[in-house]
Amino acid sequence: MSTMLVKNARLLMTMNDGGETIADGALFVRGNVVEWVGKTAVIPPQYQTADRVIDATDKVVLPGLVNTHHHLYQTLTRAMAPNSSLFPWLQTLYPIWARMDGEAVYVSALVGMAELILSGCTTASDHLYLFPNGAKLDDEIRAAQEIGLRFHASRGSMSLGESDGGLPPDSVVESEEAILQDCRRVIETFHDPNPLAMTRVVVAPCSPFSVTPDLMRESARLARAYGVTLHTHLAETKD
């Protein structure tokens, strides 16, 4: 398991319950676990060498930021339909997203994750709720594993298309049976319940106006049965 030592930090922000800061701070990491934090001058002997040593002189060290809601598949279309309110924006973009495939979702996620990491974010929760042309939540999980981001992958869903009074076109909605079946698949395949997990799966019906009440209830039951988080959009706009 790889190790890393960061030392000589002008200030190390612990973000612990007491808000402690450490001048001339240092920390030792093994794998994805911070094993020791303290002053550089008193680094224990067993932590004085590492596979990678970073001299943080004149720098501030703080824990990675956490992004609690993202739509990484939208990275490739971020410049489209500017200055639109939510519903017209969605109606403009849905036909474009409907032409994406698994590779496009993977590349879009990879670019978005790289930007997050370059901004100091090391954990992200992403809400992927459409799966055109064979795209799967697996595509984003692959990107997170390759780039090293701690990832909460939210298996979103939309079951109400335009023909049923919903907002999204029928081409990007799924049957409720297929949605619940795939939620079970990704949880059983990828979800890691351990406290230091790098990958977790979230059940995430898109919104009250894009799924039926039955699907919202069944999603909640499924999440409770598997012990995973339930996530959705709620009251996101005055419309």
XYZ file of C-alpha atoms in Angstrom:
239
model
C 0.000 0.000 0.000
C 1.496 3.352 -1.035
C 2.401 5.989 1.540
C 2.687 9.776 1.453
C 4.216 12.303 3.851
C 3.304 15.992 3.745
C 5.484 18.195 5.946
C 6.556 21.783 6.683
C 3.077 23.203 6.039
C 2.766 26.782 7.174
C -0.662 25.860 8.500
C -2.489 22.536 8.596
C -6.268 22.809 8.989
C -7.567 19.652 10.683
C -11.297 20.512 10.449
C -11.802 18.394 13.574
C -14.556 19.117 16.096
C -12.341 21.612 17.897
C -11.322 23.457 14.717
C -7.660 22.783 15.505
C -4.950 24.262 13.291
C -1.299 23.187 13.363
C 1.558 25.519 12.459
C 4.490 23.772 10.753
C 2.094 20.891 10.214
C 2.623 17.427 8.805
C 0.534 14.380 7.996
C 1.154 10.785 6.964
C -1.155 8.874 4.616
C -1.235 5.139 3.963
C -3.463 4.131 1.073
C -6.487 6.385 1.497
C -6.200 6.731 5.288
C -4.563 9.606 7.179
C -2.706 7.730 9.938
C -1.005 10.611 11.718
C -1.280 14.416 11.971
C 0.965 16.737 13.973
C 3.918 19.105 13.888
C 6.773 18.488 11.472
C 9.285 18.727 14.317
C 7.779 15.725 16.106
C 7.028 13.305 13.267
C 7.303 9.800 14.794
C 10.159 7.665 13.419
C 7.806 5.251 11.652
C 6.304 8.135 9.672
C 9.469 9.975 8.644
C 9.849 8.200 5.291
C 7.254 7.521 2.609
C 6.899 6.564 -1.032
C 6.062 10.178 -1.791
C 7.210 13.168 0.268
C 5.706 16.621 -0.291
C 7.392 19.743 1.062
C 4.481 22.086 1.851
C 6.629 25.068 2.898
C 4.583 28.313 2.780
C 1.432 26.376 1.944
C -1.843 25.721 3.750
C -2.977 22.081 3.916
C -6.638 21.254 4.439
C -8.905 18.242 3.891
C -10.301 17.706 0.407
C -13.528 19.500 -0.441
C -16.756 17.523 -0.866
C -19.177 18.121 -3.751
C -22.593 16.865 -2.635
C -24.464 17.170 -5.953
C -23.198 17.097 -9.526
C -24.302 16.125 -13.047
C -21.026 15.050 -14.602
C -22.600 13.863 -17.850
C -23.450 17.525 -18.551
C -19.796 18.611 -18.661
C -19.725 18.194 -22.450
C -22.769 20.462 -22.918
C -22.115 23.148 -20.319
C -21.926 26.021 -22.852
C -25.284 25.261 -24.472
C -28.544 27.144 -23.890
C -26.984 29.882 -21.719
C -29.155 32.171 -19.581
C -32.160 29.842 -19.784
C -34.460 29.067 -16.895
C -34.544 25.441 -15.788
C -37.361 23.909 -17.821
C -36.522 25.563 -21.189
C -32.877 24.662 -20.579
C -33.777 21.025 -19.977
C -36.051 20.911 -23.022
C -33.201 22.259 -25.167
C -30.625 19.806 -23.829
C -32.655 16.592 -23.552
C -32.513 15.853 -27.318
C -28.729 16.366 -27.253
C -28.245 14.164 -24.195
C -30.412 11.521 -25.884
C -27.630 11.087 -28.465
C -24.929 10.417 -25.876
C -23.602 6.913 -25.270
C -21.515 5.193 -22.617
C -18.228 6.530 -23.965
C -19.549 10.110 -23.988
C -20.756 9.738 -20.394
C -17.368 8.310 -19.385
C -15.381 11.111 -21.065
C -17.691 13.805 -19.716
C -17.350 12.404 -16.195
C -13.579 12.089 -16.504
C -13.213 15.751 -17.541
C -15.535 16.941 -14.781
C -13.737 14.882 -12.147
C -10.348 16.206 -13.255
C -11.671 19.751 -12.823
C -12.982 18.893 -9.360
C -9.657 17.450 -8.237
C -7.750 20.442 -9.631
C -10.078 22.626 -7.530
C -9.300 20.686 -4.334
C -12.385 18.446 -4.339
C -11.618 14.819 -3.505
C -15.132 13.465 -2.902
C -18.168 13.917 -5.134
C -21.737 12.701 -5.365
C -23.048 12.593 -8.920
C -26.657 12.265 -10.063
C -26.896 10.425 -13.397
C -30.557 10.016 -14.332
C -30.595 9.228 -18.056
C -28.994 6.273 -19.791
C -29.226 6.623 -23.584
C -27.727 4.222 -26.111
C -26.419 1.706 -23.612
C -24.900 4.207 -21.165
C -24.675 2.934 -17.586
C -23.728 4.208 -14.168
C -20.731 1.910 -14.593
C -19.251 4.424 -17.075
C -18.960 7.131 -14.409
C -17.735 4.687 -11.784
C -14.956 3.609 -14.158
C -13.898 7.243 -14.566
C -13.837 7.787 -10.786
C -11.755 4.665 -10.204
C -9.259 5.687 -12.872
C -8.836 9.235 -11.586
C -8.879 8.324 -7.874
C -11.914 10.318 -6.742
C -13.990 9.134 -3.781
C -17.345 8.740 -5.476
C -20.988 8.449 -4.481
C -22.628 7.284 -7.704
C -26.331 8.137 -7.715
C -28.416 5.834 -9.918
C -31.013 8.332 -11.076
C -34.235 7.570 -12.910
C -36.985 9.112 -15.023
C -40.157 7.174 -15.833
C -42.568 9.944 -16.916
C -41.979 11.029 -20.507
C -43.841 13.666 -22.489
C -46.513 11.184 -23.565
C -47.356 10.618 -19.882
C -47.339 14.311 -18.963
C -43.691 14.484 -17.909
C -41.032 16.958 -18.998
C -38.379 14.699 -20.606
C -38.866 13.204 -24.074
C -39.891 9.562 -24.142
C -36.492 8.639 -25.613
C -34.703 9.223 -22.291
C -37.129 7.590 -19.844
C -37.128 3.972 -18.663
C -39.702 1.518 -17.405
C -40.033 1.325 -13.650
C -39.179 -2.374 -13.699
C -35.919 -1.707 -15.568
C -35.029 1.150 -13.215
C -35.455 -0.875 -10.032
C -33.687 -3.882 -11.517
C -30.656 -1.799 -12.474
C -30.619 -0.080 -9.078
C -30.267 -3.504 -7.488
C -27.552 -4.468 -9.968
C -25.332 -1.435 -9.363
C -25.738 -1.629 -5.583
C -24.817 -5.312 -5.527
C -21.928 -4.773 -7.951
C -20.340 -1.535 -6.762
C -21.595 -0.352 -3.364
C -19.008 -0.535 -0.584
C -20.545 0.089 2.873
C -17.207 0.362 4.671
C -16.479 3.722 6.402
C -13.429 4.387 4.196
C -15.104 3.279 0.959
C -14.052 4.894 -2.305
C -17.281 3.918 -4.111
C -20.844 3.983 -2.856
C -24.128 3.783 -4.719
C -27.142 6.024 -4.085
C -30.745 5.494 -5.232
C -31.862 8.747 -6.849
C -35.228 9.175 -8.624
C -34.773 12.391 -10.567
C -37.658 14.536 -9.300
C -41.342 14.373 -8.333
C -42.331 15.524 -11.842
C -40.225 12.964 -13.744
C -41.144 9.774 -11.856
C -44.449 8.372 -10.641
C -45.371 8.400 -6.949
C -45.137 4.607 -7.039
C -41.542 4.712 -8.309
C -40.599 7.283 -5.675
C -42.014 5.021 -2.963
C -40.418 1.866 -4.379
C -37.069 3.659 -4.667
C -37.285 4.628 -1.007
C -38.126 1.046 -0.034
C -35.241 -0.305 -2.100
C -32.776 2.180 -0.608
C -33.919 1.294 2.905
C -33.654 -2.435 2.211
C -30.068 -2.116 0.967
C -29.030 0.474 3.551
C -28.047 3.071 0.953
C -28.802 6.777 0.636
C -31.916 8.108 -1.123
C -31.443 11.312 -3.132
C -33.634 13.480 -5.389
C -34.303 17.010 -6.627
C -36.985 18.830 -4.647
C -38.300 22.407 -5.029
C -35.342 23.243 -7.254
C -37.062 26.133 -9.055
C -40.079 28.416 -8.634
C -41.551 26.892 -11.804
